[in-house]
PDB file of C-alpha atoms in Angstrom:
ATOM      1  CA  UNK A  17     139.627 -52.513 -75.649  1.00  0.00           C
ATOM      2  CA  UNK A  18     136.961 -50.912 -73.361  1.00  0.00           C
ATOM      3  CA  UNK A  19     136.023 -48.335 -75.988  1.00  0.00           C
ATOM      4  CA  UNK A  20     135.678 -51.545 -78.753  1.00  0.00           C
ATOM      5  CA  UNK A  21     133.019 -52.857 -76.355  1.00  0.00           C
ATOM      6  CA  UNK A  22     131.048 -49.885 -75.943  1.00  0.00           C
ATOM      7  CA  UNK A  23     130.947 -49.831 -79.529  1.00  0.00           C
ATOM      8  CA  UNK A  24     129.983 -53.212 -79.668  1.00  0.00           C
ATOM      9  CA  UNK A  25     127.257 -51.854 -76.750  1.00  0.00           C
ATOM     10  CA  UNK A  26     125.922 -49.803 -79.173  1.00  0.00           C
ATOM     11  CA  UNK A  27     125.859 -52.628 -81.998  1.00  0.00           C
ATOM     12  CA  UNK A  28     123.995 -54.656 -79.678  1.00  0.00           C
ATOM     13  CA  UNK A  29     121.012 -51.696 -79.002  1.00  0.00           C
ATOM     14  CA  UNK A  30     120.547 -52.187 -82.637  1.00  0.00           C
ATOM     15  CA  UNK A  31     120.026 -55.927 -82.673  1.00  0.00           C
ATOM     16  CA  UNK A  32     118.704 -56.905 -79.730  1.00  0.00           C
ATOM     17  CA  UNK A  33     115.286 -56.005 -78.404  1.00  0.00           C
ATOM     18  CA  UNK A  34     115.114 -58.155 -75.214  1.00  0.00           C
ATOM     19  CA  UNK A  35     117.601 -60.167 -72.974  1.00  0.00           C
ATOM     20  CA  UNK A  36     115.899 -64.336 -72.439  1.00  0.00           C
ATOM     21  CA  UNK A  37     118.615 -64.629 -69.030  1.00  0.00           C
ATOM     22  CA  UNK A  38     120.387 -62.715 -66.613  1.00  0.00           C
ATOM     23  CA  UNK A  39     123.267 -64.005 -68.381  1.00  0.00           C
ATOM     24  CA  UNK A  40     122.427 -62.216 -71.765  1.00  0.00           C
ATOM     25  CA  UNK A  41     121.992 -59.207 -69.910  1.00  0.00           C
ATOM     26  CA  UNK A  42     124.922 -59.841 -68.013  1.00  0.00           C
ATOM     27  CA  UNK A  43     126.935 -60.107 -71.320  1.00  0.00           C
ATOM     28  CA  UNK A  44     125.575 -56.524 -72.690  1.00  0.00           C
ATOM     29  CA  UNK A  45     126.806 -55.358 -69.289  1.00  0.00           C
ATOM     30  CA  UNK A  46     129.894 -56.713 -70.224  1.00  0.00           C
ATOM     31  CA  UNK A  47     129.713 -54.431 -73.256  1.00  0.00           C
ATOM     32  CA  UNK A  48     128.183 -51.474 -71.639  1.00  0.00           C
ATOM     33  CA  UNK A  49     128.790 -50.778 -68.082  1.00  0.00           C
ATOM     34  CA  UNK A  50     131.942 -52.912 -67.385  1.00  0.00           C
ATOM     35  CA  UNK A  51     133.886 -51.057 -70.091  1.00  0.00           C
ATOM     36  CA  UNK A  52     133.475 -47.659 -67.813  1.00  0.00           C
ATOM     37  CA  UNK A  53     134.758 -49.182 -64.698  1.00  0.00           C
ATOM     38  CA  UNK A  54     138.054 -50.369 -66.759  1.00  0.00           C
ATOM     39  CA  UNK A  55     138.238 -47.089 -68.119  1.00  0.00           C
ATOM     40  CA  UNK A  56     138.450 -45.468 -64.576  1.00  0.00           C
ATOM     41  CA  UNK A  57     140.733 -47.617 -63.417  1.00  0.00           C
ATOM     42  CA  UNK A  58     143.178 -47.530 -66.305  1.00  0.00           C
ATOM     43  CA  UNK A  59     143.422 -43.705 -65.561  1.00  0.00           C
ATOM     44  CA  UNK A  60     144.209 -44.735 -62.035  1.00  0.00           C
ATOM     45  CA  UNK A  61     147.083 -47.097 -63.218  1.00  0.00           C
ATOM     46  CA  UNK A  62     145.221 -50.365 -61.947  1.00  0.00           C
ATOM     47  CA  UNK A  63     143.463 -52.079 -65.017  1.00  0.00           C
ATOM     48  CA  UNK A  64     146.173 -54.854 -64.169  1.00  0.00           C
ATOM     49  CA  UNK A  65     144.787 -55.730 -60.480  1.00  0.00           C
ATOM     50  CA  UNK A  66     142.742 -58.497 -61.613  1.00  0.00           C
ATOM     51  CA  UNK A  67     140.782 -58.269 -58.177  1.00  0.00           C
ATOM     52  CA  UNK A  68     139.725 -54.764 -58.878  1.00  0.00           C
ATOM     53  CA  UNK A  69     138.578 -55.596 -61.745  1.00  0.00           C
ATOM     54  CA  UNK A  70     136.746 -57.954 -60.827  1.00  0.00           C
ATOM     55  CA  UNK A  71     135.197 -55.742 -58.508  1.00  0.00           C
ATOM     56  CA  UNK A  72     134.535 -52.967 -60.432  1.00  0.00           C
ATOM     57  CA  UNK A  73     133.009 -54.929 -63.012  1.00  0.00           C
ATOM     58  CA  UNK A  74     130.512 -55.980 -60.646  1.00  0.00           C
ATOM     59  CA  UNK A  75     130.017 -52.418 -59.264  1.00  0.00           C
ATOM     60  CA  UNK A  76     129.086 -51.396 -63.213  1.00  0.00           C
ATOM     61  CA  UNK A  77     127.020 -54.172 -63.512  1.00  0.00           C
ATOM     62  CA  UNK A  78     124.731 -53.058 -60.380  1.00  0.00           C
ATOM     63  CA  UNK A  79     124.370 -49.522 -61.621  1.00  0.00           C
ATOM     64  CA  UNK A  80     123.699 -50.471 -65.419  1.00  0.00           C
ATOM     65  CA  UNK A  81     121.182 -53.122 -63.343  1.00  0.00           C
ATOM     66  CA  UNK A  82     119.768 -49.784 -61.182  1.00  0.00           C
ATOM     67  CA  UNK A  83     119.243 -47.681 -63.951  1.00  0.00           C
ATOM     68  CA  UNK A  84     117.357 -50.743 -66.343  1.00  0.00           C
ATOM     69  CA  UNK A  85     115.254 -50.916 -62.725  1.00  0.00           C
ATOM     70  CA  UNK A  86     114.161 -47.125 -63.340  1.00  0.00           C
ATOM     71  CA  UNK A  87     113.679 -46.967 -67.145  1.00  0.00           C
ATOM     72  CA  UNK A  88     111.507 -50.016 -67.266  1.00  0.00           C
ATOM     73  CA  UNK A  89     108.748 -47.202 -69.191  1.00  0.00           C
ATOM     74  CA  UNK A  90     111.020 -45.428 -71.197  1.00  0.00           C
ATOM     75  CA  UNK A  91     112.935 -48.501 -72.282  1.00  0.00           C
ATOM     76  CA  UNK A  92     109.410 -49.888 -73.294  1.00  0.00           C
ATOM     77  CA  UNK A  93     109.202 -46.678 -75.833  1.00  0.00           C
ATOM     78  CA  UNK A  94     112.676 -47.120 -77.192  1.00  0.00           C
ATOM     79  CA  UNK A  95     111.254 -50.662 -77.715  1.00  0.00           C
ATOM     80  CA  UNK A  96     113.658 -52.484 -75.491  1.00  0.00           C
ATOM     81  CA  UNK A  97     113.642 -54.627 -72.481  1.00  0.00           C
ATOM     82  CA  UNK A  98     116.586 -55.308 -69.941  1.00  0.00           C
ATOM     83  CA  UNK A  99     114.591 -57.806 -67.621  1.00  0.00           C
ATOM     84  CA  UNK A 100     115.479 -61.279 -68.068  1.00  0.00           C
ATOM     85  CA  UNK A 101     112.613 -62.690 -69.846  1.00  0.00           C
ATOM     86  CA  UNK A 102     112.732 -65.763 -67.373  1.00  0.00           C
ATOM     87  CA  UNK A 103     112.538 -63.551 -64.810  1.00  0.00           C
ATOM     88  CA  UNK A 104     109.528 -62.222 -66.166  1.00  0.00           C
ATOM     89  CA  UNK A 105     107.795 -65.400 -66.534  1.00  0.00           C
ATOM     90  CA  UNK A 106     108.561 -67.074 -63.290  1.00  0.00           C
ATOM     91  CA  UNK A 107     106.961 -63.978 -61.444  1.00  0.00           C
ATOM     92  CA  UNK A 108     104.213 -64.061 -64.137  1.00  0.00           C
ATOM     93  CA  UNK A 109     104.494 -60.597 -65.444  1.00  0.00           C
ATOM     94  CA  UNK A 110     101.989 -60.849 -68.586  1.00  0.00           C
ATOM     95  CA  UNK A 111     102.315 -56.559 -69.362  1.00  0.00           C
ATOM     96  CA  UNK A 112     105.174 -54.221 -68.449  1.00  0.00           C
ATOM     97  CA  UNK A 113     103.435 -51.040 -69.147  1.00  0.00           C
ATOM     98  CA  UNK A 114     101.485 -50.694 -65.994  1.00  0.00           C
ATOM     99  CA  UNK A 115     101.857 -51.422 -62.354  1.00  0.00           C
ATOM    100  CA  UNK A 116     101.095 -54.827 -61.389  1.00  0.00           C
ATOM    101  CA  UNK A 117     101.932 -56.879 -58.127  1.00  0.00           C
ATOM    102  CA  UNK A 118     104.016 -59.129 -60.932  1.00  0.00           C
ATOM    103  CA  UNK A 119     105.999 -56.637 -61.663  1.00  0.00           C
ATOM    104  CA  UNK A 120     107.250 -55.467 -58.710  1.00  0.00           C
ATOM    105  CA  UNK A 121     107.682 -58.498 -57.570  1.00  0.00           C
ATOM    106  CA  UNK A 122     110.138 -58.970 -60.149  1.00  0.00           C
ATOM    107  CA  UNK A 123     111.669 -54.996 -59.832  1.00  0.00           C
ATOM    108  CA  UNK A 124     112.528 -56.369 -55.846  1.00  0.00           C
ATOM    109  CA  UNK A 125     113.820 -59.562 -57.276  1.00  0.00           C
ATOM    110  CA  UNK A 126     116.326 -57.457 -59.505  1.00  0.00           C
ATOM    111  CA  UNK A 127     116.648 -55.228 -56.992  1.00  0.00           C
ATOM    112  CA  UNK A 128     118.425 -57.736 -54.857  1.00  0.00           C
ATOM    113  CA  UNK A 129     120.561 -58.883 -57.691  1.00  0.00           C
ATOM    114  CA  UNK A 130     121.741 -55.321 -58.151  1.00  0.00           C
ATOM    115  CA  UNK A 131     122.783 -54.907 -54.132  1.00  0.00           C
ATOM    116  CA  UNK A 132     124.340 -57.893 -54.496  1.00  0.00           C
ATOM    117  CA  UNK A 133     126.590 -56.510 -57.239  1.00  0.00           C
ATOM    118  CA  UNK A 134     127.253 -53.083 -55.892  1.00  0.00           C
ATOM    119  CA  UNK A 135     128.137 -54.291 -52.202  1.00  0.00           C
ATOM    120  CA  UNK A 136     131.458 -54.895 -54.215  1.00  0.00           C
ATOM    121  CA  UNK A 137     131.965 -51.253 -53.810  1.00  0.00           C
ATOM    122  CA  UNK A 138     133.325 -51.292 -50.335  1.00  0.00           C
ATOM    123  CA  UNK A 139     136.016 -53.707 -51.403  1.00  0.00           C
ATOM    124  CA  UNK A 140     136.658 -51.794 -54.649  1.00  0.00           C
ATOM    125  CA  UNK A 141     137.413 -48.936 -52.872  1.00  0.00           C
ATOM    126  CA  UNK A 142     139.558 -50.655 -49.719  1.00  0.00           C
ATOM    127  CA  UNK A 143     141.208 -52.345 -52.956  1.00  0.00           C
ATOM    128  CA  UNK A 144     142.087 -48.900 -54.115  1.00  0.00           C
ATOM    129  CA  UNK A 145     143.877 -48.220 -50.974  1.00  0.00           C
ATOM    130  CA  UNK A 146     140.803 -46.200 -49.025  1.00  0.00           C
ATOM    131  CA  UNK A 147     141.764 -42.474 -49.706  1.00  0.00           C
ATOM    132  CA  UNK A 148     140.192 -39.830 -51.553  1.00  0.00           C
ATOM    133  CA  UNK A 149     139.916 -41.817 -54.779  1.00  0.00           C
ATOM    134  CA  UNK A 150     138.592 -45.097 -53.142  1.00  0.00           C
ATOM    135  CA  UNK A 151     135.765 -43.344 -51.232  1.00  0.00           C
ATOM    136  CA  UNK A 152     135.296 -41.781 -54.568  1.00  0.00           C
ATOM    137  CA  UNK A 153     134.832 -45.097 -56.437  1.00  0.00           C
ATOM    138  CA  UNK A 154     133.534 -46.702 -53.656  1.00  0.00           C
ATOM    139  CA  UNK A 155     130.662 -43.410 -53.533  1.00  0.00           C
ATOM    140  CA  UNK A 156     129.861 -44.463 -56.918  1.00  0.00           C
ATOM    141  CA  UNK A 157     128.564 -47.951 -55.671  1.00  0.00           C
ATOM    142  CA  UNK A 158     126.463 -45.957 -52.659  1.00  0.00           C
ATOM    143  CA  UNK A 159     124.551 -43.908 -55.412  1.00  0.00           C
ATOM    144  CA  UNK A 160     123.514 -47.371 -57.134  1.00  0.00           C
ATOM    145  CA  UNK A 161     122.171 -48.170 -53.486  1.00  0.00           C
ATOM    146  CA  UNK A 162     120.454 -44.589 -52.750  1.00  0.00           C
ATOM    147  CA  UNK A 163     118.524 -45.116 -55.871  1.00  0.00           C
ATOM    148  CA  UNK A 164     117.369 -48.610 -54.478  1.00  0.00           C
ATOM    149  CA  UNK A 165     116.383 -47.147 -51.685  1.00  0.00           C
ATOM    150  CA  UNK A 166     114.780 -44.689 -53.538  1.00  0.00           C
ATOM    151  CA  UNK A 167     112.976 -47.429 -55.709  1.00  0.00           C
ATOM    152  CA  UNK A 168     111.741 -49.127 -52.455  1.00  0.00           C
ATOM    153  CA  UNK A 169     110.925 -45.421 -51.045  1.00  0.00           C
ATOM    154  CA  UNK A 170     108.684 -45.140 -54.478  1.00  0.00           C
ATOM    155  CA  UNK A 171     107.026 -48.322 -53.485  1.00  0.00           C
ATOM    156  CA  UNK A 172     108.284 -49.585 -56.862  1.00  0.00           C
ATOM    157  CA  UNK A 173     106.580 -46.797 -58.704  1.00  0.00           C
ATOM    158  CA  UNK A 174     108.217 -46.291 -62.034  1.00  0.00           C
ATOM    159  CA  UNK A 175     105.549 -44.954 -64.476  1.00  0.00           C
ATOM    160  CA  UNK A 176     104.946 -41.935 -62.296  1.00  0.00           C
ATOM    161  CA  UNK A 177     108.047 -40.250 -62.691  1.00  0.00           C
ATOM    162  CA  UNK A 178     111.849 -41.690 -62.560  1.00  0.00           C
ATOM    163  CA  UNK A 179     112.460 -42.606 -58.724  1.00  0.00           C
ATOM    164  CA  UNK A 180     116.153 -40.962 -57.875  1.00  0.00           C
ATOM    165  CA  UNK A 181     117.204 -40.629 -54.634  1.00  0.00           C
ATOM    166  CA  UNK A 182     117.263 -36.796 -53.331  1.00  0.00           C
ATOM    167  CA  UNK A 183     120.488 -34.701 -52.622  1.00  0.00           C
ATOM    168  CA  UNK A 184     120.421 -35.214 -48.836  1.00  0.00           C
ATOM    169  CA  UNK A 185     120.066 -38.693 -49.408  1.00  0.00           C
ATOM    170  CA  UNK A 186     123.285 -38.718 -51.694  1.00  0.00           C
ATOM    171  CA  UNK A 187     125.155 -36.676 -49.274  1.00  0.00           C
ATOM    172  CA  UNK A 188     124.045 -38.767 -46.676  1.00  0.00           C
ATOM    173  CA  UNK A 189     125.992 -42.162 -48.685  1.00  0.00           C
ATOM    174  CA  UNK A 190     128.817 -39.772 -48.932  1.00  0.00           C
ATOM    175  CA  UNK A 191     129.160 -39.403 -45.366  1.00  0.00           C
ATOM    176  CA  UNK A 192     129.158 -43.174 -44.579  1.00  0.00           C
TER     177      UNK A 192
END
């Protein structure tokens, strides 16, 4: 079933240009980030904890959210745009091509969404009994936050280069 939706992930890239809510892009999440989360934790024997889940559907949610967050320029040459529409308009972003005080306005706005999502991590990995392979998963969910950080580091810069958080600060979220 997971592999079906990335499929259907794929179908979707083909249709659809640009998401009018956060709950259409939600729903391609559902499609395209969710599905690897599942994945993971059908090798680990617990795509039947309905908690994790849960969880780790949020977790791929964030980092799908992170990475639309970076690509804003290189999605706009592929033709496509992951910001909600309304989002757009209610911080009055008229061009997404260039900075503007709009835009980031809107990049923070997502921003928070995203940390919202990925502080699900934590739990994910408790949920996964701590160990090795929950600080692994839960890792995964400190990356989405480095790059944040990164983002906010960049001073929402993202048409001079893709902001990505540096090694120390990755090995820095792997120590906490």
């Amino acid at each position: 079933e997971p592999f079906l939706r990335l499929i259907e992930a794929n179908r979707i890239d083909q249709r659809v240009s640009a998401y009018e809510t956060w709950a259409d892009v939600k729903h391609y999440c559902v499609h395209s980030a969710d599905p690897v989360g599942r994945l993971v934790l059908g090798v680990l024997g617990r795509d039947g904890d309905a908690e994790a889940v849960a969880l780790s559907d949020d977790v791929c949610t964030g980092l799908q959210l992170v990475n639309f967050l970076q690509d804003v320029p290189r999605d706009l040459e592929l033709g496509r745009v992951y910001l909600p529409a309304e989002d757009l308009r209610r911080f009055g972003v008229e061009v997404l091509d260039r900075p503007s005080p709009e835009l980031r306005r809107v990049l923070e706005f997502e921003a928070e969404r995203a940390r919202a999502l990925l502080a699900s991590g934590e739990e994910l990995g408790r949920r996964l009994g701590g160990g090795r392979v929950g600080r692994a998963v839960a890792l995964f969910a400190r990356g989405g936050l480095a790059a944040l950080e990164a983002l906010e580091r960049a001073d929402w810069d993202i048409f001079n280069g893709r902001p990505r958080p540096s090694r120390a600060r990755l090995a820095l979220a792997a120590l906490r």
